[in-house]
Short mmCIF file of C-alpha atoms in Angstrom, two decimals:
data_model
loop_
_atom_site.label_atom_id
_atom_site.label_comp_id
_atom_site.label_asym_id
_atom_site.label_seq_id
_atom_site.Cartn_x
_atom_site.Cartn_y
_atom_site.Cartn_z
CA MET A 1 -51.94 -84.16 54.83
CA LYS A 2 -55.01 -84.45 57.09
CA HIS A 3 -53.51 -82.64 60.09
CA ASN A 4 -51.21 -80.22 58.26
CA PRO A 5 -52.09 -79.97 54.55
CA GLN A 6 -49.84 -76.98 53.85
CA PRO A 7 -46.90 -77.02 56.27
CA GLU A 8 -44.90 -73.79 56.53
CA GLY A 9 -41.95 -72.55 58.50
CA SER A 10 -39.13 -74.40 60.17
CA TYR A 11 -37.77 -75.14 63.62
CA ALA A 12 -34.51 -73.27 64.16
CA LYS A 13 -32.03 -74.14 66.88
CA TRP A 14 -28.41 -73.28 67.63
CA VAL A 15 -26.08 -76.00 68.91
CA LYS A 16 -22.78 -75.24 70.65
CA ILE A 17 -19.90 -77.68 70.26
CA LEU A 18 -16.57 -77.52 72.10
CA LYS A 19 -14.14 -79.40 69.89
CA THR A 20 -11.50 -81.84 71.06
CA ASP A 21 -9.99 -82.84 67.69
CA ILE A 22 -7.98 -79.67 67.21
CA ASP A 23 -6.23 -79.49 63.85
CA SER A 24 -2.70 -78.51 64.86
CA VAL A 25 -1.68 -78.00 61.22
CA SER A 26 -4.00 -75.19 60.20
CA SER A 27 -4.58 -73.69 63.64
CA PRO A 28 -2.23 -70.71 64.23
CA ASP A 29 -2.13 -71.60 67.92
CA PRO A 30 -3.68 -74.90 69.11
CA SER A 31 -3.62 -73.70 72.72
CA PHE A 32 -6.56 -71.38 72.03
CA ALA A 33 -10.11 -72.66 72.48
CA ASN A 34 -11.57 -74.09 69.32
CA TYR A 35 -15.34 -74.21 69.18
CA GLU A 36 -18.26 -74.23 66.84
CA ILE A 37 -21.87 -73.14 66.76
CA GLU A 38 -24.20 -74.97 64.37
CA SER A 39 -27.68 -74.01 63.28
CA TRP A 40 -30.39 -76.58 62.77
CA PHE A 41 -33.20 -75.54 60.47
CA LEU A 42 -35.55 -78.49 60.71
CA PRO A 43 -38.71 -78.63 58.55
CA TYR A 44 -41.96 -79.47 60.30
CA VAL A 45 -43.54 -82.83 59.44
CA CYS A 46 -46.65 -84.67 60.54
CA ASN A 47 -45.78 -87.72 62.65
CA LYS A 48 -48.85 -89.84 63.52
CA GLY A 49 -51.07 -86.81 63.70
CA VAL A 50 -48.54 -84.64 65.57
CA VAL A 51 -46.75 -81.77 63.82
CA GLU A 52 -43.11 -81.79 64.94
CA PRO A 53 -39.61 -80.91 63.68
CA PHE A 54 -38.11 -83.53 61.40
CA ASN A 55 -34.63 -84.86 62.22
CA ALA A 56 -33.06 -84.07 58.84
CA THR A 57 -32.58 -80.89 56.87
CA ASP A 58 -31.21 -79.49 53.65
CA THR A 59 -30.18 -76.27 55.34
CA TRP A 60 -27.02 -75.94 57.42
CA LEU A 61 -25.10 -73.03 58.87
CA TYR A 62 -21.85 -73.27 60.84
CA VAL A 63 -19.90 -70.66 62.77
CA ASP A 64 -16.40 -71.90 63.59
CA VAL A 65 -14.12 -70.02 66.00
CA ASN A 66 -10.30 -70.14 65.87
CA ASP A 67 -10.29 -73.08 63.47
CA TYR A 68 -10.36 -73.85 59.75
CA TRP A 69 -12.72 -76.82 59.84
CA CYS A 70 -15.55 -75.23 57.83
CA SER A 71 -13.32 -73.23 55.47
CA GLY A 72 -13.02 -75.88 52.77
CA HIS A 73 -9.25 -76.11 53.28
CA THR A 74 -7.20 -79.17 52.32
CA LEU A 75 -4.18 -80.38 54.28
CA GLN A 76 -1.12 -81.11 52.14
CA HIS A 77 -0.41 -84.56 53.51
CA GLU A 78 2.56 -85.59 51.37
CA MET A 79 4.61 -82.44 51.97
CA ASN A 80 3.61 -82.26 55.62
CA HIS A 81 4.54 -85.86 56.37
CA ALA A 82 7.74 -85.91 54.31
CA LEU A 83 9.09 -82.49 55.26
CA GLY A 84 7.54 -81.82 58.67
CA GLU A 85 5.62 -78.87 57.22
CA ARG A 86 2.23 -77.43 58.22
CA LEU A 87 0.86 -76.56 54.78
CA PHE A 88 -2.71 -76.45 53.49
CA THR A 89 -4.61 -74.97 50.57
CA LEU A 90 -7.56 -72.61 50.69
CA PRO A 91 -10.33 -72.87 48.08
CA PRO A 92 -10.93 -70.24 45.38
CA GLN A 93 -12.03 -66.78 46.46
CA ARG A 94 -15.41 -65.49 45.33
CA GLY A 95 -15.24 -61.79 46.17
CA THR A 96 -16.20 -60.39 49.57
CA LEU A 97 -19.18 -60.10 51.90
CA GLY A 98 -19.18 -57.36 54.52
CA GLY A 99 -15.58 -56.63 53.57
CA TYR A 100 -14.43 -60.20 54.30
CA PRO A 101 -13.23 -62.76 51.74
CA VAL A 102 -15.64 -65.42 50.46
CA PHE A 103 -14.44 -68.86 49.40
CA GLU A 104 -16.13 -71.59 47.37
CA PRO A 105 -14.62 -75.01 46.72
CA VAL A 106 -14.73 -76.27 43.14
CA PRO A 107 -15.94 -78.12 41.22
CA LYS A 108 -19.27 -76.73 42.44
CA GLY A 109 -19.21 -77.98 46.00
CA GLU A 110 -17.72 -80.87 47.92
CA LYS A 111 -15.42 -83.21 46.03
CA ASP A 112 -17.85 -86.14 46.25
CA ASP A 113 -21.16 -84.28 45.90
CA PRO A 114 -21.65 -81.99 42.88
CA TRP A 115 -25.21 -81.16 44.02
CA LEU A 116 -23.94 -79.47 47.17
CA ILE A 117 -22.37 -76.02 46.98
CA PHE A 118 -21.01 -74.35 50.05
CA TYR A 119 -19.61 -70.93 50.75
CA SER A 120 -17.35 -69.83 53.59
CA VAL A 121 -16.49 -66.33 54.79
CA LEU A 122 -13.38 -65.60 56.84
CA VAL A 123 -14.03 -62.95 59.49
CA HIS A 124 -10.56 -61.74 60.49
CA LYS A 125 -8.81 -58.88 62.24
CA PRO A 126 -8.40 -55.65 60.27
CA GLY A 127 -5.40 -55.79 57.95
CA LYS A 128 -4.22 -59.17 59.20
CA LEU A 129 -4.90 -62.79 58.17
CA PRO A 130 -4.49 -65.98 60.23
CA TYR A 131 -2.49 -67.53 57.39
CA VAL A 132 0.51 -66.50 55.29
CA PRO A 133 0.99 -67.35 51.60
CA VAL A 134 3.69 -69.68 50.31
CA THR A 135 5.51 -68.02 47.41
CA LYS A 136 6.35 -69.75 44.14
CA ALA A 137 10.02 -69.67 45.12
CA GLU A 138 9.21 -71.44 48.42
CA PHE A 139 6.98 -73.89 46.57
CA PHE A 140 9.78 -74.91 44.22
CA GLU A 141 12.24 -75.25 47.11
CA LEU A 142 9.74 -77.45 48.96
CA ASN A 143 9.50 -79.67 45.90
CA ARG A 144 13.29 -79.86 45.66
CA LYS A 145 13.38 -81.20 49.22
CA LEU A 146 10.41 -83.48 48.55
CA ILE A 147 12.23 -85.09 45.60
CA GLU A 148 15.21 -85.89 47.84
CA VAL A 149 13.04 -87.43 50.57
CA LYS A 150 10.86 -89.48 48.21
CA GLU A 151 13.88 -90.79 46.28
CA LYS A 152 15.36 -92.09 49.52
CA GLU A 153 12.03 -93.73 50.35
CA TYR A 154 11.89 -95.45 46.95
CA LYS A 155 15.48 -96.66 47.29
CA ALA A 156 14.83 -97.98 50.78
CA GLY A 157 11.76 -99.81 49.47
CA ILE A 158 13.64 -101.78 46.84
CA GLU A 159 16.53 -102.37 49.24
CA ARG A 160 14.15 -104.23 51.54
CA GLN A 161 13.19 -106.51 48.64
CA ARG A 162 16.69 -106.98 47.27
CA LYS A 163 17.38 -110.33 48.88
CA ASN A 164 14.08 -111.89 47.80
CA MET A 165 13.89 -110.42 44.29
CA GLY A 166 17.53 -110.86 43.28
CA GLU A 167 20.34 -108.61 42.03
CA ASP A 168 19.11 -108.33 38.44
CA TRP A 169 15.71 -107.06 39.60
CA TYR A 170 17.34 -104.70 42.10
CA THR A 171 19.74 -103.23 39.53
CA GLU A 172 16.94 -102.65 37.05
CA ARG A 173 14.66 -101.01 39.59
CA ALA A 174 17.49 -98.86 41.02
CA ASP A 175 18.26 -97.58 37.53
CA GLN A 176 14.57 -96.79 36.92
CA ILE A 177 14.34 -94.84 40.17
CA LYS A 178 17.50 -92.90 39.37
CA LYS A 179 16.18 -91.88 35.95
CA GLN A 180 12.71 -91.08 37.32
CA PHE A 181 13.94 -88.70 40.00
CA GLN A 182 16.59 -87.12 37.83
CA GLY A 183 13.80 -86.36 35.37
CA MET A 184 11.90 -84.63 38.20
CA ARG A 185 14.95 -82.54 39.08
CA ASP A 186 15.42 -81.51 35.46
CA ASN A 187 11.75 -80.60 35.17
CA LEU A 188 11.90 -78.59 38.38
CA GLU A 189 14.89 -76.56 37.15
CA GLN A 190 13.13 -75.75 33.89
CA LEU A 191 9.98 -74.72 35.74
CA MET A 192 11.94 -72.39 37.99
CA LYS A 193 13.43 -70.71 34.93
CA LEU A 194 9.99 -70.45 33.35
CA TYR A 195 8.63 -68.63 36.43
CA GLU A 196 11.81 -66.74 37.37
CA LYS A 197 10.09 -63.34 37.12
CA GLU A 198 7.18 -64.47 39.33
CA LEU A 199 8.97 -66.24 42.18
CA ASN A 200 7.82 -63.76 44.82
CA GLN A 201 4.15 -64.20 43.92
CA PRO A 202 1.84 -66.51 45.93
CA ALA A 203 1.66 -70.14 44.80
CA ILE A 204 -1.95 -70.73 43.74
CA LEU A 205 -2.35 -74.30 42.51
CA ARG A 206 -4.88 -75.77 40.09
CA GLU A 207 -5.57 -78.77 42.35
CA TRP A 208 -6.60 -78.81 46.02
CA GLU A 209 -3.95 -81.40 46.99
CA TRP A 210 -0.38 -81.37 45.69
CA THR A 211 1.84 -84.44 45.28
CA ILE A 212 5.29 -85.01 43.81
CA ARG A 213 3.59 -86.41 40.71
CA GLY A 214 2.68 -82.82 39.83
CA ILE A 215 6.34 -81.94 39.21
CA GLU A 216 6.92 -85.14 37.28
CA ILE A 217 4.16 -84.49 34.73
CA ALA A 218 4.31 -80.67 34.58
CA ASN A 219 5.02 -79.18 31.15
CA PRO A 220 8.10 -76.93 31.60
CA THR A 221 7.36 -75.02 28.38
CA GLN A 222 3.89 -73.77 29.34
CA LYS A 223 2.75 -71.70 32.30
CA ASN A 224 -0.05 -73.95 33.47
CA LEU A 225 1.25 -74.94 36.90
CA PHE A 226 -0.37 -72.01 38.74
CA THR A 227 -3.56 -70.02 38.33
CA THR A 228 -5.38 -67.04 39.86
CA ALA A 229 -6.91 -66.69 43.35
CA ASN A 230 -10.49 -66.86 42.07
CA ARG A 231 -9.86 -70.11 40.19
CA GLY A 232 -7.29 -72.08 42.17
CA TYR A 233 -6.14 -73.24 45.58
CA GLN A 234 -3.73 -70.96 47.41
CA LEU A 235 -0.96 -72.76 49.27
CA VAL A 236 -0.58 -71.30 52.76
CA ARG A 237 0.55 -72.02 56.31
CA ALA A 238 -0.82 -70.75 59.61
CA ASN A 239 0.38 -67.29 60.61
CA PRO A 240 2.24 -67.74 63.93
CA ASP A 241 2.01 -64.01 64.67
CA TYR A 242 -1.74 -63.73 64.24
CA MET A 243 -3.03 -64.89 67.61
CA ASP A 244 -2.98 -62.32 70.41
CA LYS A 245 -1.59 -64.29 73.35
CA THR A 246 -2.64 -61.60 75.83
CA GLN A 247 -6.31 -62.43 75.19
CA ALA A 248 -8.30 -65.07 77.03
CA LYS A 249 -8.03 -68.50 75.39
CA TRP A 250 -11.74 -68.59 74.55
CA LYS A 251 -11.59 -65.20 72.81
CA PRO A 252 -12.56 -65.33 69.10
CA GLN A 253 -9.48 -64.41 67.06
CA PHE A 254 -10.88 -65.41 63.67
CA ILE A 255 -14.22 -66.86 62.61
CA TRP A 256 -15.29 -68.94 59.63
CA VAL A 257 -18.97 -68.81 58.65
CA GLU A 258 -20.10 -71.60 56.35
CA TRP A 259 -23.45 -72.43 54.81
CA PHE A 260 -24.68 -74.98 52.30
CA LYS A 261 -26.69 -74.49 49.17
CA VAL A 262 -28.27 -77.72 48.00
CA VAL A 263 -29.28 -77.70 44.34
CA GLY A 264 -33.05 -77.71 43.89
CA LYS A 265 -33.93 -77.26 47.58
CA PRO A 266 -36.00 -74.03 48.10
CA ASN A 267 -35.13 -73.64 51.81
CA SER A 268 -31.44 -74.00 51.07
CA VAL A 269 -31.57 -71.51 48.20
CA ALA A 270 -33.43 -69.08 50.46
CA LEU A 271 -30.76 -69.34 53.15
CA ASP A 272 -28.05 -68.67 50.57
CA LYS A 273 -29.88 -65.52 49.47
CA VAL A 274 -30.14 -64.31 53.06
CA MET A 275 -26.44 -64.93 53.72
CA HIS A 276 -25.41 -63.05 50.59
CA GLU A 277 -27.81 -60.14 50.98
CA GLN A 278 -28.73 -59.70 54.66
CA PHE A 279 -26.33 -61.42 57.06
CA ASP A 280 -24.21 -58.86 58.94
CA PHE A 281 -20.64 -60.17 58.91
CA LYS A 282 -19.36 -56.86 60.26
CA GLU A 283 -21.29 -57.53 63.46
CA LEU A 284 -19.33 -60.74 63.91
CA GLY A 285 -16.13 -58.81 63.21
CA LYS A 286 -16.77 -56.71 66.31
CA LEU A 287 -16.18 -59.79 68.45
CA LEU A 288 -12.53 -59.76 67.34
CA THR A 289 -11.85 -56.16 68.36
CA HIS A 290 -13.83 -55.71 71.58
#
């Protein structure tokens, strides 16, 4: 207070990061360079009589090139591991900025921090997206295959315990598994009939991560499995035809811009206002076409 009674301003710095942990699931082509530029907006503090940038901040901004890291996407682990797929979900869309789609995870920010909201904008090539939607028909077929794989896993699990647990236990458990998975198949067939006029539409789920339990507990008499793009999580896979292989590997092919809005933090709220009202996303888009 003595040396700087009314501190103002902040120390801004850009940091370049060349990534090594490439996500081969959501990257359309892992052979392309994957890199990130972070902004540090550090508030000034008084440290033993010296005014200097503090090492923590409530204001972050990320620019991610050729990668989904800051998009808020969720990998679909169960389907990917069981079926050898490369599926992920994108968070709900919140309109556009500069002509590009805006996404915001729900509920109100990161899954473990309701006080932190973040937005992401996908800067992409004109008329083309780095991902392709999974249709409802494909979604149901994936679940049909998932039921087969998981049933075999369950059967193999009790088979390994058969000798120790005894035949009576094994017979009882085998019968339970048979009924459980047949119930899933029956539910799946009813759901497909319920949505038979919508099978070519994109699969937009109500939860960010899908598991086989979703089919087991779904109500086949009510249409509450899917929702709309601005409320749910669209199931997608990387678009293999998106990346232009004639370009240099470091060339930006798509860019995610992400920023955080921390509840009750003036600097963070101010950054959010700037990003919504002043940031020129079209200028970034020029990097993809020149």
